[in-house]
Structure formats: C-alpha cells, structure tokens
XYZ file of C-alpha atoms in Angstrom:
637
model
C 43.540 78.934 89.060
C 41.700 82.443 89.049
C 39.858 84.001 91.119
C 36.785 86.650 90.163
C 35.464 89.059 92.374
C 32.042 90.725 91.340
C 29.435 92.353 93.007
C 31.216 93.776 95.543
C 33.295 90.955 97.020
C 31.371 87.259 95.811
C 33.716 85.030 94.506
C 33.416 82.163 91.709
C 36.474 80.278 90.334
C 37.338 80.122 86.502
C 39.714 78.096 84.858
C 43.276 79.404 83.822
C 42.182 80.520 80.414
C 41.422 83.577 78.123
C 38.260 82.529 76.959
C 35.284 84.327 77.050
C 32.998 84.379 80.485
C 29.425 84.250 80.105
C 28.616 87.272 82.310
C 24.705 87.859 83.813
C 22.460 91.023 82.537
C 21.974 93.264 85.114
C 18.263 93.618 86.976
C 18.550 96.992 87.267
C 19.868 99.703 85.377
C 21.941 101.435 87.899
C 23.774 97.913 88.814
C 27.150 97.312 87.701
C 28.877 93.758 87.451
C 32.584 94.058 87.379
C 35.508 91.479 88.175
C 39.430 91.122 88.708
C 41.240 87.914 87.480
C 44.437 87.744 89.169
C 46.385 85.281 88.487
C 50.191 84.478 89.903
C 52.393 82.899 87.217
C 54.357 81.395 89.318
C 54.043 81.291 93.377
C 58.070 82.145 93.812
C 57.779 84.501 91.374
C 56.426 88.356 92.578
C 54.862 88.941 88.622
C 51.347 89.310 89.282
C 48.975 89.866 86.072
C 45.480 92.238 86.821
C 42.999 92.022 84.226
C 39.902 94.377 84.573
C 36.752 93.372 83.249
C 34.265 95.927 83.545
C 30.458 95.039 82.675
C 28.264 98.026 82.322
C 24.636 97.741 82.296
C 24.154 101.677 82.206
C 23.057 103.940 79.574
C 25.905 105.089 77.212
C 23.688 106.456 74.635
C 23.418 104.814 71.359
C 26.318 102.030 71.901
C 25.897 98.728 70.620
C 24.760 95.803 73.134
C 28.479 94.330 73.012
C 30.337 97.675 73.488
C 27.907 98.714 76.426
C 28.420 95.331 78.085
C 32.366 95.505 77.814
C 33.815 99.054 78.439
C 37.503 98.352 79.435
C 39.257 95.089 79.095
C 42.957 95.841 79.894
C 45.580 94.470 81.522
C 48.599 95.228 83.732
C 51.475 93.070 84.497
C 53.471 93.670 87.645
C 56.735 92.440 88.133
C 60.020 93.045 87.192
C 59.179 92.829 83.772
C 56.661 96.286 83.550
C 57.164 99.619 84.972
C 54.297 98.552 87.735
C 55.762 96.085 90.715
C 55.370 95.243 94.348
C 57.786 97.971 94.767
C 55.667 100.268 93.395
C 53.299 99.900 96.485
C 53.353 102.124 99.308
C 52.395 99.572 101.858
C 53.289 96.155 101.032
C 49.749 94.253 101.404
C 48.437 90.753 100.016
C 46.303 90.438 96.598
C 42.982 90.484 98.262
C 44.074 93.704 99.850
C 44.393 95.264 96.522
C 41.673 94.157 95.232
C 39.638 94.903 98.108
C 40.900 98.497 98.367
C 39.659 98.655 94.741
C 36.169 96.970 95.273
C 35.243 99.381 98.363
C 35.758 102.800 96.098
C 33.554 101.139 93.488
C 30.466 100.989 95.849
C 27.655 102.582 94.805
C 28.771 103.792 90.986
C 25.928 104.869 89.376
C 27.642 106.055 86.136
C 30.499 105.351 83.819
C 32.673 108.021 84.507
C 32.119 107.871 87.987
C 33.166 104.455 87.282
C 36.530 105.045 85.818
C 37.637 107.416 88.593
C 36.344 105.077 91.529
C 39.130 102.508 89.580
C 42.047 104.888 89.494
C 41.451 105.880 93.036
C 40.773 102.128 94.698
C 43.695 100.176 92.359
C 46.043 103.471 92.854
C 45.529 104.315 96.154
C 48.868 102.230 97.222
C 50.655 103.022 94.323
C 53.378 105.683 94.749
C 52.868 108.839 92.588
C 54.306 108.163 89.385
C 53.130 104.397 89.469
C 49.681 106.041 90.258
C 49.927 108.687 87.459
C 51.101 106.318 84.644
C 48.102 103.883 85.960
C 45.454 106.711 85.520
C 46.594 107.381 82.229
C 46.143 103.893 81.650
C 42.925 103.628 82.546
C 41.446 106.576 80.429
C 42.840 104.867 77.744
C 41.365 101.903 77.992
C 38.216 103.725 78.701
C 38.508 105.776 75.594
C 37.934 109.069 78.100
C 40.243 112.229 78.060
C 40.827 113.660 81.439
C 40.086 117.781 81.250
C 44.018 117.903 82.069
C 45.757 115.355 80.514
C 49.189 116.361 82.269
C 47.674 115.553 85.785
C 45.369 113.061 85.048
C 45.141 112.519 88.912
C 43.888 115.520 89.249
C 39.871 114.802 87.701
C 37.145 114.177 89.955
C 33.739 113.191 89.410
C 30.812 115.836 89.340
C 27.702 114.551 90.578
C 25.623 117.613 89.348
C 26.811 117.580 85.987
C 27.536 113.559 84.942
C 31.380 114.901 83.726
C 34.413 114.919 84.530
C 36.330 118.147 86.164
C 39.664 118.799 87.143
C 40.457 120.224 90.773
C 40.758 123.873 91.103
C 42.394 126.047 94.071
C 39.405 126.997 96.106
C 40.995 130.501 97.515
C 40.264 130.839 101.432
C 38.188 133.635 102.048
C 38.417 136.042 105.221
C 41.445 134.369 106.858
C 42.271 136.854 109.681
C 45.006 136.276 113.038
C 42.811 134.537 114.872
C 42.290 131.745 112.894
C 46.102 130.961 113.139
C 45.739 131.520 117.248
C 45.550 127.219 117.888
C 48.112 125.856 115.950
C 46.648 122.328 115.981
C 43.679 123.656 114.195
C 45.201 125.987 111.496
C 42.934 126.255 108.401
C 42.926 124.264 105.577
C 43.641 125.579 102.124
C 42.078 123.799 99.779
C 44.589 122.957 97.397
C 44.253 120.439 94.439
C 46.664 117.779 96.355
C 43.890 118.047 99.281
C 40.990 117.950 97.924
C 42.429 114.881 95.994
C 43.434 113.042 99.421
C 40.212 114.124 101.099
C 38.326 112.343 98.082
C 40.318 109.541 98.492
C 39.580 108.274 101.703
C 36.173 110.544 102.675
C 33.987 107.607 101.363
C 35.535 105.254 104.202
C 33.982 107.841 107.004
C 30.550 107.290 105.525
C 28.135 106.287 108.064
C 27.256 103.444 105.915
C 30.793 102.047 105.457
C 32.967 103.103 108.348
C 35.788 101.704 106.911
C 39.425 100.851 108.355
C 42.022 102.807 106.722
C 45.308 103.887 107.010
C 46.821 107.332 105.791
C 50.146 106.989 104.543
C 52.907 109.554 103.283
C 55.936 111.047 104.206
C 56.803 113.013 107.327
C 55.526 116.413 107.359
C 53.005 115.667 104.662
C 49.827 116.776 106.683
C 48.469 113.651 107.454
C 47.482 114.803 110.604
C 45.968 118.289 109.196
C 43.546 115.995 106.601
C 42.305 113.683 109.269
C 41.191 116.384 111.755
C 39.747 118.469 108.453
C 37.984 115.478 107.494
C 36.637 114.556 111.482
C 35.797 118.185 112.195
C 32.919 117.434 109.294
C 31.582 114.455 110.772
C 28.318 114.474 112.742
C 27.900 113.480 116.454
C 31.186 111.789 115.865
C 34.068 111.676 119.060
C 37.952 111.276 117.782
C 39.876 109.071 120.204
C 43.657 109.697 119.572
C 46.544 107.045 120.617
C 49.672 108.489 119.920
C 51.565 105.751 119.206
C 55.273 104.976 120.364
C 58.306 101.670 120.379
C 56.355 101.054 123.632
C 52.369 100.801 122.811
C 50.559 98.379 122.944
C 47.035 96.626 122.693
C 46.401 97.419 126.631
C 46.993 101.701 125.792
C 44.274 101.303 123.063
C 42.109 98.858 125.947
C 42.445 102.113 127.908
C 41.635 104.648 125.464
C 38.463 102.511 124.643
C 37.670 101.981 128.201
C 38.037 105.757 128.797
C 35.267 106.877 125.723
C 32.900 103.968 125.845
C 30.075 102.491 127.949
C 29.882 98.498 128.416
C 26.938 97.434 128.239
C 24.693 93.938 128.586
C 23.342 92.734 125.384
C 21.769 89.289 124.533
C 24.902 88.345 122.510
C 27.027 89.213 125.358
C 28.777 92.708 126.715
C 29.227 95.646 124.047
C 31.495 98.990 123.666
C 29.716 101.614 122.602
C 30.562 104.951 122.135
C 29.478 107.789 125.659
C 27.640 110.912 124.545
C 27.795 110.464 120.550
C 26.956 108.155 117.647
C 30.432 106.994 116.483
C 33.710 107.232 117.960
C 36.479 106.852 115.310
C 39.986 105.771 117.178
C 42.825 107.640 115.928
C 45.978 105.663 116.130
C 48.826 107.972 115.115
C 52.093 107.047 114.027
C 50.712 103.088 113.876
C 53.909 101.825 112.932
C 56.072 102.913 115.411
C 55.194 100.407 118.062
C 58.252 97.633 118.608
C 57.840 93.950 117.715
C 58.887 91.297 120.773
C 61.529 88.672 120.007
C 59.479 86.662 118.035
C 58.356 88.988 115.785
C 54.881 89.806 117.216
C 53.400 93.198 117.372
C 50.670 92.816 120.112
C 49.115 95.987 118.903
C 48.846 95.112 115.289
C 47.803 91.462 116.355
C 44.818 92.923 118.551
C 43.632 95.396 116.015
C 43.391 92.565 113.149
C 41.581 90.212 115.467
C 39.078 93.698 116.487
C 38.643 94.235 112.767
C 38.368 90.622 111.619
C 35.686 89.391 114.354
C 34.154 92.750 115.967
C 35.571 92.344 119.119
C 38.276 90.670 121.110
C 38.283 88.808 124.738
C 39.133 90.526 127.854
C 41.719 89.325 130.504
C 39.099 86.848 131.984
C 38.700 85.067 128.660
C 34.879 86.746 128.147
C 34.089 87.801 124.424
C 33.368 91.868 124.299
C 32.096 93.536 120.700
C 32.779 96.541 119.801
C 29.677 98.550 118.097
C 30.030 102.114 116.464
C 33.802 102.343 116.785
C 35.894 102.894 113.820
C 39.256 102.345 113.650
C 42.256 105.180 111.447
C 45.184 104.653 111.458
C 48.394 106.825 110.101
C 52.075 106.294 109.242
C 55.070 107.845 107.817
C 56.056 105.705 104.990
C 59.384 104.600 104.344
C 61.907 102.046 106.206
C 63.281 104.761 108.885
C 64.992 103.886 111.831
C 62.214 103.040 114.527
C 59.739 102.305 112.436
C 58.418 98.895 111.587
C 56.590 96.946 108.795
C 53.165 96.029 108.861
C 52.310 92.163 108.337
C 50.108 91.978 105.076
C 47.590 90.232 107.613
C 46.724 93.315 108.853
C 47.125 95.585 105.621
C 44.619 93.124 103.786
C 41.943 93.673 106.277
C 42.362 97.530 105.998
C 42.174 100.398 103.269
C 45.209 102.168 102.330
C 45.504 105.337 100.870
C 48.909 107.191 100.148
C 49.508 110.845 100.093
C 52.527 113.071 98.999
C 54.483 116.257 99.495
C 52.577 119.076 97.950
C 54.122 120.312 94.390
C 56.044 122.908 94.762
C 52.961 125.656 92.877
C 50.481 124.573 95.523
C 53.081 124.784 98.556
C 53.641 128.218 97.395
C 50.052 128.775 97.160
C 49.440 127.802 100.689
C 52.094 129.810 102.050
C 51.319 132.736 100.497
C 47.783 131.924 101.800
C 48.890 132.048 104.975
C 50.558 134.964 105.179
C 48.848 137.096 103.362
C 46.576 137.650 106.873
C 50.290 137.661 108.555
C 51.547 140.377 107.193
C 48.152 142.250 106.374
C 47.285 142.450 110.241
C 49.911 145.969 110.521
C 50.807 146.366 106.711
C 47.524 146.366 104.736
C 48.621 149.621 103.157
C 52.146 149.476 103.320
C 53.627 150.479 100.067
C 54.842 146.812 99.461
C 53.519 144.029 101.824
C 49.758 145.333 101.013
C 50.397 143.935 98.117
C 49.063 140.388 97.349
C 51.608 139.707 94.493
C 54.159 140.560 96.565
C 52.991 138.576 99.234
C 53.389 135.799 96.247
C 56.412 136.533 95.594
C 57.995 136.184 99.342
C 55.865 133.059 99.740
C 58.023 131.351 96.328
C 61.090 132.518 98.011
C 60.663 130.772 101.106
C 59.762 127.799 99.382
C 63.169 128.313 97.285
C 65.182 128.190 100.331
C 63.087 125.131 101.837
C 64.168 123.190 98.563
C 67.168 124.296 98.157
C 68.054 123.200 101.644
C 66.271 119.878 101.188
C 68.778 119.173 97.757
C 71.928 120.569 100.247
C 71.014 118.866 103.518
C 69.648 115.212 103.969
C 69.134 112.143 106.849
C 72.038 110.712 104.561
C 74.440 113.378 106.339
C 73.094 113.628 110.037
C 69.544 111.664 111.312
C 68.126 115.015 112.457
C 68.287 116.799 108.841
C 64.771 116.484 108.110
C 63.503 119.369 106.591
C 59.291 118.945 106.064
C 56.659 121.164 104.386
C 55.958 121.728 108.193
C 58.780 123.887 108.723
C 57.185 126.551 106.597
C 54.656 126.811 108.832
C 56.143 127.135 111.535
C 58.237 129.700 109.991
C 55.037 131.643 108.931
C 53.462 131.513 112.399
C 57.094 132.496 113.927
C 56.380 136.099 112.220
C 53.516 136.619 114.568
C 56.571 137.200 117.368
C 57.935 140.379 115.723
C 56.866 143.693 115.110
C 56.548 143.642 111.282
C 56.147 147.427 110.432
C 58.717 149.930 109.861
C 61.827 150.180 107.194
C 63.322 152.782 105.664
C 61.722 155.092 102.975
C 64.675 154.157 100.906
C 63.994 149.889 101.142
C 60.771 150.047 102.725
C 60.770 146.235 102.611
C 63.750 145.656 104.241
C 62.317 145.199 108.222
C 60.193 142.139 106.965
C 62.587 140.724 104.954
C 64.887 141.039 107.902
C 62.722 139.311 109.876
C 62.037 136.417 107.605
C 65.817 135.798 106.903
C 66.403 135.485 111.117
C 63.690 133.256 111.446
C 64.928 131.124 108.716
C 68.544 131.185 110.380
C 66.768 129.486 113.599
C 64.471 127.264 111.847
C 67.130 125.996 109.330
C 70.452 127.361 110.385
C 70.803 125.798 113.881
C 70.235 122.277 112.786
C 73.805 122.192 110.863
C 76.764 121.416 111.718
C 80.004 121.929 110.363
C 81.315 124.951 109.399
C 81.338 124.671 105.973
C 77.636 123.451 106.144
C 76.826 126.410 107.493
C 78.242 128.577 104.710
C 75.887 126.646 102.251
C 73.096 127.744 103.878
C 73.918 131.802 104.200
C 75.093 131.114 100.493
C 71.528 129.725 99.540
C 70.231 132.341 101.619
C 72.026 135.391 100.335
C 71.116 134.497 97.026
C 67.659 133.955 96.978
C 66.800 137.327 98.530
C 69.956 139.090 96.408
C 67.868 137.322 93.432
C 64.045 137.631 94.098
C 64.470 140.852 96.168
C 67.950 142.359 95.610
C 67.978 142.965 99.364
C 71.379 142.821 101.347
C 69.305 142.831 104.789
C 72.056 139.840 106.127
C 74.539 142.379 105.402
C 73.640 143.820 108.638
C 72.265 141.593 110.854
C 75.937 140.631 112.292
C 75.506 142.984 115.246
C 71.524 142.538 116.209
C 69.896 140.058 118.624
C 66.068 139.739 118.581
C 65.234 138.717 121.924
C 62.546 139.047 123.878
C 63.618 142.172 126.018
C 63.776 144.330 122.609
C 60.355 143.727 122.357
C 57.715 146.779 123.196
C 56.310 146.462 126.643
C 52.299 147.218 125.008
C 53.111 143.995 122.619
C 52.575 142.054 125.667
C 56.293 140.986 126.421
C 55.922 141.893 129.722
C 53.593 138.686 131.459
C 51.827 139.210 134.780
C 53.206 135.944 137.156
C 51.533 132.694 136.205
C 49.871 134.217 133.192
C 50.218 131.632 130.317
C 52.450 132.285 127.102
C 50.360 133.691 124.069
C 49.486 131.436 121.994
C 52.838 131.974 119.532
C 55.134 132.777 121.822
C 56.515 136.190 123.960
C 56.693 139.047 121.208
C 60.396 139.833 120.601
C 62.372 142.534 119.666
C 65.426 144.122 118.330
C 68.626 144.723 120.230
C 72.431 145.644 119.022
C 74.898 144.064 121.241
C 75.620 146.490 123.370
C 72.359 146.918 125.106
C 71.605 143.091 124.826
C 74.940 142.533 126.874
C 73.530 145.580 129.452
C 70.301 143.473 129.678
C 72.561 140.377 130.532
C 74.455 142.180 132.893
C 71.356 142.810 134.973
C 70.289 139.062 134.864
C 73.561 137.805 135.753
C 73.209 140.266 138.684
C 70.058 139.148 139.747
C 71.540 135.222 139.444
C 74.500 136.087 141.591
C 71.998 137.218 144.191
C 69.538 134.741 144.307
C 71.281 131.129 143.408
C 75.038 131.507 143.202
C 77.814 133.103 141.885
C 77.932 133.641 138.293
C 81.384 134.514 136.263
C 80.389 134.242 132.554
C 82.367 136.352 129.861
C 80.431 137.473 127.447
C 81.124 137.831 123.862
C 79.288 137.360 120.456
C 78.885 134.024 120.385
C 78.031 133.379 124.069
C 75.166 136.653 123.459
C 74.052 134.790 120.193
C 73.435 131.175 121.664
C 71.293 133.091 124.573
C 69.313 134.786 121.897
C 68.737 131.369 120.469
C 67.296 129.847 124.329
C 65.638 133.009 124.925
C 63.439 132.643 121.648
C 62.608 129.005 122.103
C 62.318 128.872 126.202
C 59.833 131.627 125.715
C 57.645 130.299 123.225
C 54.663 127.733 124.610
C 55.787 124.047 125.160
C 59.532 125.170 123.197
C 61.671 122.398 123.214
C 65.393 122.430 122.700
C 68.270 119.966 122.411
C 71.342 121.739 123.349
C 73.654 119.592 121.255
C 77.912 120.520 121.890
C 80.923 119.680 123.255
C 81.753 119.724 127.441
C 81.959 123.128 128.737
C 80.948 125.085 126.180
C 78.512 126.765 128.779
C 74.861 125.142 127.573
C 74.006 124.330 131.086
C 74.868 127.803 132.467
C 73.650 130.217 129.808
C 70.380 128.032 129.908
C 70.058 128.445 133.943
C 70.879 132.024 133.345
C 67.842 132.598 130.528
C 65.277 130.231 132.762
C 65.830 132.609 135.576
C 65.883 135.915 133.757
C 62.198 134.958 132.646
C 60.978 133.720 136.214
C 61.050 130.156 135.596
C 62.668 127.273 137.816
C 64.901 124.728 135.892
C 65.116 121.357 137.137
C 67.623 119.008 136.405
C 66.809 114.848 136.764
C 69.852 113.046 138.243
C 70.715 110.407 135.671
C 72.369 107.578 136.062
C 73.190 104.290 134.232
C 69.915 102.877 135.930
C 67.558 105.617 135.647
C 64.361 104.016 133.884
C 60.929 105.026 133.285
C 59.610 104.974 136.918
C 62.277 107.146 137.612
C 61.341 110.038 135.315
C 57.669 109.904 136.230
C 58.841 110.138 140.167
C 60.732 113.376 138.796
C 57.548 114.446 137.268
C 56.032 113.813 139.725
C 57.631 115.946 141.814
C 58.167 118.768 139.498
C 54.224 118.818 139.168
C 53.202 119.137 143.185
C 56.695 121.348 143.740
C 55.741 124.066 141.253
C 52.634 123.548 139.343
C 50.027 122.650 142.142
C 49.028 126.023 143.469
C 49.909 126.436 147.342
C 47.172 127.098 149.783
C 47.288 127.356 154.134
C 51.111 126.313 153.567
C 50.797 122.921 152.177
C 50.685 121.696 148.314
C-alpha cells in the first residue's frame, strides 16, 4: 500500500499501482497540490522508492493545461541498488521524517522555481553532500530548469524580488576592525556561500509562524554553534536558553533550565510555561547526542523531549499535566559514530527537522581567513610595505589553510583520539596573533617578523598535539615547505634559540596587570626572548619560589625553557586549559608550580583517589571559590 501526502501533511491511501490519480484543480491560483508515494518493496528490505508528483496550479506562461498540471514526475530509488541509500542520510530517521522535513520547506511556495528549490532543500537536507548534490541535479532535470552554476547546483537560491533563480555570492564584510574580534563567542560572521546556504536552510523553522524543531548537524568544528547564534541574534524579543549537553544530562537539567526562564502560570486548561520578559524563548540543547543511554537502552532526555514535542507538554513529579507555550526547542550534534556519542531513536528524529551542514571548501575557508585577518594585521601594518597589502593578506590566509590540510591528510583520530584538527583551529590561530607585536623586520625581508610569528603559533596550535618523534618531523617538513614555497622565507631557520613568552613582551602592551585585574580579552601580550635572558628571567622566579614555598633545584636547559614557554603562553591566556600529557618525572608538576607563581596565581592540586567522585570535586570547588575568589573583608571570607 501507498501512502500520499498533499496539502501540507493530509493523507489518502492509493492502491499499489502506476496508474494515473485523478488530482483536484486548485481554488486559488497561488495554491499548490503536491504528493510523495513511498512505497517499501519489501519490509526486510531497506530499498525505498520516492516518487514526486508535483501539481502546479500557477502561471507558467503559455503551457498547455496537462504540462502546467504535471511539472516533475521523477523518481528515486534508494537502496543498495542506486547511488542514493539509508546510508546516504546524515541522521538515520523514519519515512515520515523525510517526508515531513520535505513538506515543511514547501510551505508557502508561491512560484515554480521557488518550488523546485524548497524540494532540494526539504528532501536533501539529510542527505550528505554528494548524495545532496547529485539529488539537486536531479531535480533541475526533471524540472527542465538550469541552475545559474551548474557545477554547484546547491549553491542557487530563490529571489523573491526578481521570480529567478541566483547563485550565492561572497558578501565581503565591510569595516571589520579589533574590536569586533574582542568576545570570541561572538566573532563576526562572513558571509560565505556555504553560510548563507545553511542559514537558508533552516531560517524558515525560526519563523514566528512555524517555530519548528530542528536539529543542526555536521562535523566537529563546522560552526554549528557560530550559525545558530547568527541566526538568534536576528530574532525579535526572542531569549536563547542553552543546555550544554553531557554523558550525564538529563530531562531534570532541561526541567531546570525551563524553570529558570519561564513563568507558570494558571490557565483554564491547566498550568502553562511561558517565556519571562520576551515573546519566545528558543532552548538550545548543544551537543544533543552526547547524553548516555541507561541499561535498557533509554535516553530519558530524548524520551522527554519527544513526549514535549509530540503533546505540548509533559507531567511534573506529582503526576499534574504542564504545557509549554512559546518555547521552541534546537537542537545540535556532531555527526558521526564517535566515541561518546550516541544514536538518536528515529522516534525522535521523525518528530523533528534535520538539516546537515559541512566543512567549508577549501576557497571559502581561505576567504574567511583572510577576512579575518586582514583587520589583524591592518591594526599596526596598514602601510607596511607588504602586510598593507590585501593580496598578500590572501596569500598568507591560503597558506595557513595549506598547512591545516596538509596536517589533516598527515594526522588523524585513526592514529591518537586527540588528533582532531577543525576549521576552528584557524581561528584560534588568527586571534592568537593579537598576543604579539606584529611590526618590525628587516629592510632586507620585511615580512619576515609576521611570518615568524605565524609559524610559532602554528608550532603550539598544531605541533604540541603530536607525538612521536618522527611525527613531529612531518609537521616542520609540511611547515618548512609551505612558507619555503608560498613565501621563500627560512624564518624557522632561526627560531631554534627564541622563546616568546610573556616577559619579552613591552610593559605599554599591557603585559604588566595591576593585582586582580582580569586577562584581556586574548590573552597577556607576549614577547621575544633568546635563551639567555629567558633563563635570567627564570632565575629570578625560581628565586622568588625558593623564598616563598620551598626549595626549588631545577636545571635548566632547552627543553625544560621550551615546555615553560609553552605553560606560560596558555596559563596566561583567559580560561587556558592544558593537559600536561608525559612520562613520571619529567618535571610537569614543578615547571607548572613554578610558571603559576611567577604570574601571581595560586595552584591547587585535588587529592585523588580511587574513590574521588563528583561530590568530591565540587567540595574542592568549593573551596577553591571562598579560599581565593570571594573577596576578604573585616578578616573573614
């Protein structure tokens, strides 16, 4: 038996045949009757058969009755048999998900082409990316329609003004200066083809008149997060709850979250959430699949979302029903089966919209980059003889992005769980260059000091995740050659005897902090030192350690200077984190007391045993917090 869907979800059933369906005439001209037959072949068997019937009642100018009623009639057989399967799917979800991820893009066509792109985008949206692409092509030809491009089909939007068809273009930022890189969990958006394509894709479901479910899926590192809060930022009177999501959540954190941003009140159908101080309140859960099934195989958090989405509310802990009005509920995940990370019952994925994103090509990651630090580098160098150049600003920006691929090819989560090299990386290793003082060079290589700069960042950011020896000689390999190629620069040549640390940096850059004044924003500025005076500098700390906490005998040597360089830069930059990964004794416990002192701080150290459990961090917490953080006044915390 089939099923048809038309008019945005009503259902009939038609026998298992090809023959022709007597279809209705639209009332209106604007209306547009469409319908999916699915039909399984066999209910063991995963080939699934899609035929689109689309029934226009628009005008297509001069077409015959027959060809204006029936614009595409096509079909597309998934299985193992065609190049489109349930593998193909990003999320695995039920039929009715499909369809209805297809049905709610649809809404509201008013014209043919607007038609065909609504179809690509609601049938695609779970495909992967070549799945997706082949499936757009197949749909303009079956709608007799040439995209503008027809190499990136998935590239064509439609225009509203002009009743065609365009293609994306890069819309260039305009005025990007320092300070709109100073929060760097609200960096600007450049508005690249790939994002306007996923912002399309999903902005429909944040309509007031929809408010959707949805879930953003891609890889890690793909901006997920950045697309969400540029798409919330442009929402009206709208309040953006965020659950970040762990192996431990569950449906009592998001009871909390809820209970924390909404009023209860008394209506005649019983008591109601609703959102304090705004219209809407959209609840962010980040990371959804993350939290850890029980024995059975239940996920309480998934369970209590689907029963929230499916009725409109849920029943408290003393059995009383409680709606939910105004709230909507997003959702994001990495895809992929990664350790930690769980699948989603098709329950749940039928009852919610899915759209899948992707890395950024390589053109438009360069493009971004060099967006970004063209106001980088522009700050001190506007009218340096090289970096106030915006080709060569270009130019470094593909560079970078050469070593972030070639290190993704070289290094993988195949050879250690923690080589995971992300789009995200280049940002943070454009944002590192706010740190250093970019100007100077010699008259002779007047690029040299940046380039400098850009190759030691790039040894932190990549270098100190790797391992073996020989590992390590890949990367200065891939290094060495891609600014010996695109630069003919030997800057690593002689960088064997400098440090930047933070006590090389120049007192009016701000590296010297009043006590309790907060960290800028990127981190202490830091500067340039040969060894010699960085071991002088050390000398002094370890003097001022001896005095105050205990005797310290530490020889000092290359290495032991160059893995304090490395704790200085990261203990000195706002919320730094660092896993100190190494054999017994190799000194990570005293060089990192030694560092922690040298810039004020206390360092703390939780006594861990085979029972120490939750409770017993947050006591340490705890204590660290009224110890150190609560300020101190009349003697007492």
């Amino acid at each position: 038996m089939e099923v048809l869907l038309g008019e945005l979800g009503g259902a009939v059933e038609r026998s298992n045949t090809d023959e022709a369906f007597n279809w209705t005439k639209p009332v209106a001209s604007e209306m547009i009757l469409f319908g999916f037959f699915l039909k399984r072949r066999d209910p063991r068997d995963s080939a699934l058969e899609i035929k689109i019937v689309v029934l226009d009642g628009l005008d297509t100018g001069g077409s015959t009755e027959g060809e204006q009623d029936q614009v595409a009639t096509r079909s597309v057989e998934k299985g193992t048999k065609s190049p489109y399967g349930y593998n193909d799917f990003v999320v695995e979800t039920s039929l009715i998900g499909t369809v209805m991820n297809g049905l709610c893009h649809l809404h509201g066509c008013t014209d043919r082409s607007q038609f065909i792109i609504s179809l690509i985008r609601g049938l695609g949206g779970n495909l992967n990316m070549k799945s997706r692409n082949d499936f757009a092509k197949e749909v303009f030809s079956w709608a007799r329609e040439s995209p503008p491009d027809p190499r990136k089909p998935l590239d064509t939007y439609y225009d509203d003004k002009t009743g065609c068809l365009m293609s994306y273009n890069f819309e260039k930022p305009e005025n990007l200066t320092i300070e709109d890189f100073r929060n760097p969990q609200a960096l600007p958006v450049i508005r690249t083809p790939d994002i306007q394509r996923g912002l399309d894709y999903f902005r429909p479901w944040l309509g007031t008149d929809t408010k959707q479910p949805f879930i953003l899926v891609g890889p890690e590192g793909c901006g997920k997060g950045m697309l969400l809060r540029y798409a919330f930022s442009q929402l009206r009177s709208t309040h953006i709850a965020t659950v970040h999501c762990s192996a431990q959540t569950t449906s009592r954190h998001v009871l909390q979250k809820l209970t924390q941003t909404c009023l209860v009140i008394s209506t005649n159908t019983g008591r109601v959430y609703r959102p304090k101080d705004c219209e809407r309140l959209v609840l962010y859960l980040k990371d959804i699949n993350l939290p850890k099934p029980d024995k059975w195989g239940t996920n309480t958090l998934i369970a209590f979302l689907q029963q929230v989405l499916t009725y409109h509310g849920f029943y408290d802990d003393n059995l009383e029903w409680v709606g939910l009005e105004n709230i909507q509920i997003v959702a994001s995940m990495s895809a992929g089966g990664t350790i930690g990370r769980h699948r989603l019952t098709t329950r749940f994925t039928s009852v919610v919209r899915i759209c899948a994103v992707d890395y950024p090509e390589r053109d438009q990651l360069q493009t971004i980059c060099s967006s970004y630090l063209e106001p980088v580098l522009h700050h001190n160098l506007k009218k340096h003889p090289v970096w106030g150049s915006v080709s060569k600003i270009h130019q470094l920006a593909g560079s970078m992005v050469q070593v972030y691929e070639q290190v993704r090819m070289k290094f993988s989560v195949d050879d250690h769980s923690h080589y995971l090299f992300t789009p995200c990386i280049l940002t943070q290793w454009i944002l590192g260059l706010f740190r250093y003082d970019l100007s100077g060079g010699s008259s002779q290589q007047p690029q040299d000091n940046v380039l400098e700069v850009v190759a030691y960042e790039a040894r932190r950011l990549f270098r100190d995740r790797i391992v073996t020896s020989k590992e390590l000689n890949v990367f200065d390999n891939i290094l060495l050659s891609v600014l010996q190629g695109d630069w003919g620069s030997d800057v690593l040549d002689h960088m064997a005897d400098l440090f930047y640390v933070t006590w090389g940096a120049l007192h009016e850059a701000g590296s010297v902090l009043a006590p309790g004044q907060a960290l800028p924003s990127h981190g202490r500025p830091i500067g340039k030192l040969n060894s010699a005076d960085f071991k002088d500098v050390i000398k002094k700390g370890v003097i001022q350690f001896s005095r105050d906490n205990r005797e310290l005998d530490i020889l000092l040597f290359h290495e032991v200077l160059d893995f304090m360089s490395r704790v200085d830069r990261v203990l000195s930059f706002p919320g730094g984190s660092l896993l100190l990964a190494g054999r017994s004794g190799v000194g990570r416990r005293t060089v990192t007391s030694l560092i922690t002192h040298m810039h004020g701080a206390t360092l703390f150290t939780p006594k861990i045993s085979r029972g120490y459990e939750l409770k017993h961090f947050k006591n340490d917490l705890k204590q660290v917090i009224q110890r150190h953080l609560i300020p101190k006044s009349n003697g007492t915390n």
